[in-house]
């Protein structure tokens, strides 16, 4: 039994060392945190060097909404660690009775639409923190049809 715990401890130390080494630079592979406006949980993962996917989960009094984005990142030479990005994706949501009472002409409680995104992404050197600021316009196509152009998000995420 003791060799099992020794191997497990060694694996934990190696993983911690690997995370620490990755977080010294200005690049990261995966991040998890919060994005405000609108208030969402944000998970971003790079599937290639300059290509990431981002998943957003928002809960409000109006319901729940899930968004998936595909993002292309390009380095900016102005500041080390800053990238600009753009991309697109889609969302689906389930509206609450509160939302339905505000918009009685809406069809059912399900929503589906498309999203765009353009923004700036900054990984703080030497610290496992990533910041991003973006604009995410969206069009809801199924459910209640509308354009949402006021989604400007500031994300603070832990990188690993």
mmCIF file of C-alpha atoms in Angstrom:
data_model
loop_
_atom_site.group_PDB
_atom_site.id
_atom_site.type_symbol
_atom_site.label_atom_id
_atom_site.label_comp_id
_atom_site.label_asym_id
_atom_site.label_seq_id
_atom_site.Cartn_x
_atom_site.Cartn_y
_atom_site.Cartn_z
ATOM 1 C CA UNK A 1 0.000 0.000 0.000
ATOM 2 C CA UNK A 2 2.883 2.400 0.738
ATOM 3 C CA UNK A 3 4.192 2.293 -2.874
ATOM 4 C CA UNK A 4 0.730 3.328 -4.096
ATOM 5 C CA UNK A 5 0.762 6.463 -1.910
ATOM 6 C CA UNK A 6 4.365 7.239 -2.907
ATOM 7 C CA UNK A 7 3.450 7.041 -6.609
ATOM 8 C CA UNK A 8 0.282 9.073 -6.052
ATOM 9 C CA UNK A 9 2.250 11.759 -4.176
ATOM 10 C CA UNK A 10 4.871 11.889 -6.935
ATOM 11 C CA UNK A 11 2.159 12.302 -9.588
ATOM 12 C CA UNK A 12 0.562 15.169 -7.628
ATOM 13 C CA UNK A 13 3.932 16.925 -7.268
ATOM 14 C CA UNK A 14 4.719 16.539 -10.972
ATOM 15 C CA UNK A 15 1.315 17.933 -11.945
ATOM 16 C CA UNK A 16 1.720 20.887 -9.567
ATOM 17 C CA UNK A 17 5.179 21.569 -11.030
ATOM 18 C CA UNK A 18 3.751 21.367 -14.573
ATOM 19 C CA UNK A 19 0.964 23.846 -13.729
ATOM 20 C CA UNK A 20 3.450 26.200 -12.066
ATOM 21 C CA UNK A 21 5.734 26.130 -15.121
ATOM 22 C CA UNK A 22 2.855 26.815 -17.503
ATOM 23 C CA UNK A 23 1.633 29.766 -15.468
ATOM 24 C CA UNK A 24 5.010 31.542 -15.560
ATOM 25 C CA UNK A 25 4.575 32.566 -19.187
ATOM 26 C CA UNK A 26 1.949 34.533 -21.056
ATOM 27 C CA UNK A 27 0.291 31.553 -22.756
ATOM 28 C CA UNK A 28 -2.185 29.151 -21.226
ATOM 29 C CA UNK A 29 -4.089 26.054 -22.301
ATOM 30 C CA UNK A 30 -7.247 26.107 -20.165
ATOM 31 C CA UNK A 31 -8.988 28.649 -17.956
ATOM 32 C CA UNK A 32 -12.042 28.722 -15.719
ATOM 33 C CA UNK A 33 -13.708 31.711 -14.099
ATOM 34 C CA UNK A 34 -16.427 34.343 -14.231
ATOM 35 C CA UNK A 35 -17.493 36.694 -16.986
ATOM 36 C CA UNK A 36 -19.453 39.796 -16.180
ATOM 37 C CA UNK A 37 -21.882 41.213 -18.316
ATOM 38 C CA UNK A 38 -23.800 39.196 -18.349
ATOM 39 C CA UNK A 39 -22.839 37.223 -15.262
ATOM 40 C CA UNK A 40 -21.694 33.816 -16.510
ATOM 41 C CA UNK A 41 -19.398 30.948 -15.678
ATOM 42 C CA UNK A 42 -16.706 30.837 -18.367
ATOM 43 C CA UNK A 43 -14.557 27.896 -19.467
ATOM 44 C CA UNK A 44 -11.991 28.469 -22.241
ATOM 45 C CA UNK A 45 -9.739 25.793 -23.720
ATOM 46 C CA UNK A 46 -7.213 26.090 -26.550
ATOM 47 C CA UNK A 47 -7.600 23.190 -28.958
ATOM 48 C CA UNK A 48 -4.724 24.508 -31.112
ATOM 49 C CA UNK A 49 -2.081 27.184 -30.509
ATOM 50 C CA UNK A 50 -4.322 30.038 -31.720
ATOM 51 C CA UNK A 51 -7.762 28.403 -31.640
ATOM 52 C CA UNK A 52 -9.945 28.171 -28.552
ATOM 53 C CA UNK A 53 -13.415 27.087 -27.588
ATOM 54 C CA UNK A 54 -15.306 28.915 -24.868
ATOM 55 C CA UNK A 55 -18.359 27.691 -22.991
ATOM 56 C CA UNK A 56 -20.562 30.107 -21.049
ATOM 57 C CA UNK A 57 -23.290 29.217 -18.572
ATOM 58 C CA UNK A 58 -25.606 31.959 -17.313
ATOM 59 C CA UNK A 59 -28.385 31.669 -14.755
ATOM 60 C CA UNK A 60 -30.674 34.628 -14.074
ATOM 61 C CA UNK A 61 -34.224 35.341 -12.951
ATOM 62 C CA UNK A 62 -35.170 35.028 -16.634
ATOM 63 C CA UNK A 63 -33.865 31.449 -17.002
ATOM 64 C CA UNK A 64 -30.697 29.637 -18.027
ATOM 65 C CA UNK A 65 -28.590 30.071 -21.168
ATOM 66 C CA UNK A 66 -25.681 28.017 -22.520
ATOM 67 C CA UNK A 67 -23.349 29.508 -25.150
ATOM 68 C CA UNK A 68 -20.559 27.845 -27.122
ATOM 69 C CA UNK A 69 -17.996 29.938 -29.016
ATOM 70 C CA UNK A 70 -15.189 29.067 -31.445
ATOM 71 C CA UNK A 71 -12.447 31.725 -31.263
ATOM 72 C CA UNK A 72 -9.399 32.542 -33.398
ATOM 73 C CA UNK A 73 -6.641 34.303 -31.406
ATOM 74 C CA UNK A 74 -3.837 36.483 -32.803
ATOM 75 C CA UNK A 75 -0.956 38.011 -30.831
ATOM 76 C CA UNK A 76 -0.618 41.761 -30.508
ATOM 77 C CA UNK A 77 2.924 43.101 -30.454
ATOM 78 C CA UNK A 78 1.989 46.062 -28.238
ATOM 79 C CA UNK A 79 2.040 44.239 -24.875
ATOM 80 C CA UNK A 80 3.424 40.769 -24.101
ATOM 81 C CA UNK A 81 0.569 38.397 -23.295
ATOM 82 C CA UNK A 82 -2.165 40.351 -25.121
ATOM 83 C CA UNK A 83 -4.077 38.698 -27.959
ATOM 84 C CA UNK A 84 -7.111 39.844 -29.903
ATOM 85 C CA UNK A 85 -9.704 37.316 -30.935
ATOM 86 C CA UNK A 86 -12.849 36.883 -32.950
ATOM 87 C CA UNK A 87 -15.231 34.059 -33.606
ATOM 88 C CA UNK A 88 -18.751 32.806 -33.409
ATOM 89 C CA UNK A 89 -21.033 30.131 -32.126
ATOM 90 C CA UNK A 90 -24.492 29.598 -30.780
ATOM 91 C CA UNK A 91 -26.655 29.543 -27.712
ATOM 92 C CA UNK A 92 -29.712 27.833 -26.337
ATOM 93 C CA UNK A 93 -31.743 28.672 -23.299
ATOM 94 C CA UNK A 94 -34.782 27.845 -21.260
ATOM 95 C CA UNK A 95 -36.846 30.816 -20.097
ATOM 96 C CA UNK A 96 -38.517 31.076 -16.701
ATOM 97 C CA UNK A 97 -42.103 32.122 -16.014
ATOM 98 C CA UNK A 98 -40.727 35.560 -15.061
ATOM 99 C CA UNK A 99 -39.337 36.047 -18.593
ATOM 100 C CA UNK A 100 -42.499 34.693 -20.213
ATOM 101 C CA UNK A 101 -44.611 37.210 -18.281
ATOM 102 C CA UNK A 102 -42.473 40.086 -19.658
ATOM 103 C CA UNK A 103 -42.795 38.789 -23.237
ATOM 104 C CA UNK A 104 -46.189 37.065 -23.517
ATOM 105 C CA UNK A 105 -45.964 36.849 -27.331
ATOM 106 C CA UNK A 106 -42.952 34.528 -27.093
ATOM 107 C CA UNK A 107 -43.304 30.950 -28.263
ATOM 108 C CA UNK A 108 -42.778 28.505 -25.406
ATOM 109 C CA UNK A 109 -39.864 28.555 -23.022
ATOM 110 C CA UNK A 110 -37.023 27.490 -25.329
ATOM 111 C CA UNK A 111 -34.581 29.779 -27.154
ATOM 112 C CA UNK A 112 -31.908 29.153 -29.771
ATOM 113 C CA UNK A 113 -29.667 31.589 -31.638
ATOM 114 C CA UNK A 114 -26.273 32.539 -33.036
ATOM 115 C CA UNK A 115 -23.506 34.579 -31.419
ATOM 116 C CA UNK A 116 -20.457 36.480 -32.571
ATOM 117 C CA UNK A 117 -17.515 37.610 -30.450
ATOM 118 C CA UNK A 118 -14.574 40.001 -30.765
ATOM 119 C CA UNK A 119 -12.262 40.965 -27.947
ATOM 120 C CA UNK A 120 -8.921 41.195 -26.157
ATOM 121 C CA UNK A 121 -7.358 38.434 -24.059
ATOM 122 C CA UNK A 122 -4.514 38.982 -21.562
ATOM 123 C CA UNK A 123 -2.598 36.370 -19.580
ATOM 124 C CA UNK A 124 -0.709 37.959 -16.685
ATOM 125 C CA UNK A 125 2.900 36.778 -16.774
ATOM 126 C CA UNK A 126 3.960 34.822 -13.702
ATOM 127 C CA UNK A 127 0.416 34.654 -12.305
ATOM 128 C CA UNK A 128 -2.229 32.010 -13.149
ATOM 129 C CA UNK A 129 -4.793 34.669 -14.101
ATOM 130 C CA UNK A 130 -6.310 35.539 -17.470
ATOM 131 C CA UNK A 131 -8.413 38.628 -18.215
ATOM 132 C CA UNK A 132 -10.524 39.248 -21.288
ATOM 133 C CA UNK A 133 -12.812 41.992 -22.525
ATOM 134 C CA UNK A 134 -15.133 41.287 -25.430
ATOM 135 C CA UNK A 135 -18.296 42.200 -27.274
ATOM 136 C CA UNK A 136 -20.685 39.329 -27.967
ATOM 137 C CA UNK A 137 -23.635 40.298 -30.161
ATOM 138 C CA UNK A 138 -26.300 37.615 -30.566
ATOM 139 C CA UNK A 139 -29.499 36.991 -32.464
ATOM 140 C CA UNK A 140 -32.170 34.782 -30.986
ATOM 141 C CA UNK A 141 -33.902 32.849 -33.786
ATOM 142 C CA UNK A 142 -36.198 30.358 -32.069
ATOM 143 C CA UNK A 143 -38.492 31.306 -29.210
ATOM 144 C CA UNK A 144 -38.666 35.070 -28.976
ATOM 145 C CA UNK A 145 -36.803 36.649 -31.933
ATOM 146 C CA UNK A 146 -34.545 39.562 -30.971
ATOM 147 C CA UNK A 147 -31.049 41.052 -31.365
ATOM 148 C CA UNK A 148 -28.869 41.493 -28.287
ATOM 149 C CA UNK A 149 -26.083 43.999 -28.920
ATOM 150 C CA UNK A 150 -25.257 45.101 -25.383
ATOM 151 C CA UNK A 151 -23.300 42.033 -24.214
ATOM 152 C CA UNK A 152 -19.861 43.438 -23.308
ATOM 153 C CA UNK A 153 -18.080 40.971 -21.056
ATOM 154 C CA UNK A 154 -15.142 41.238 -18.670
ATOM 155 C CA UNK A 155 -13.806 37.801 -17.726
ATOM 156 C CA UNK A 156 -11.466 36.893 -14.888
ATOM 157 C CA UNK A 157 -10.288 33.286 -15.082
ATOM 158 C CA UNK A 158 -7.813 30.984 -13.346
ATOM 159 C CA UNK A 159 -5.437 29.363 -15.851
ATOM 160 C CA UNK A 160 -4.096 25.843 -15.722
#
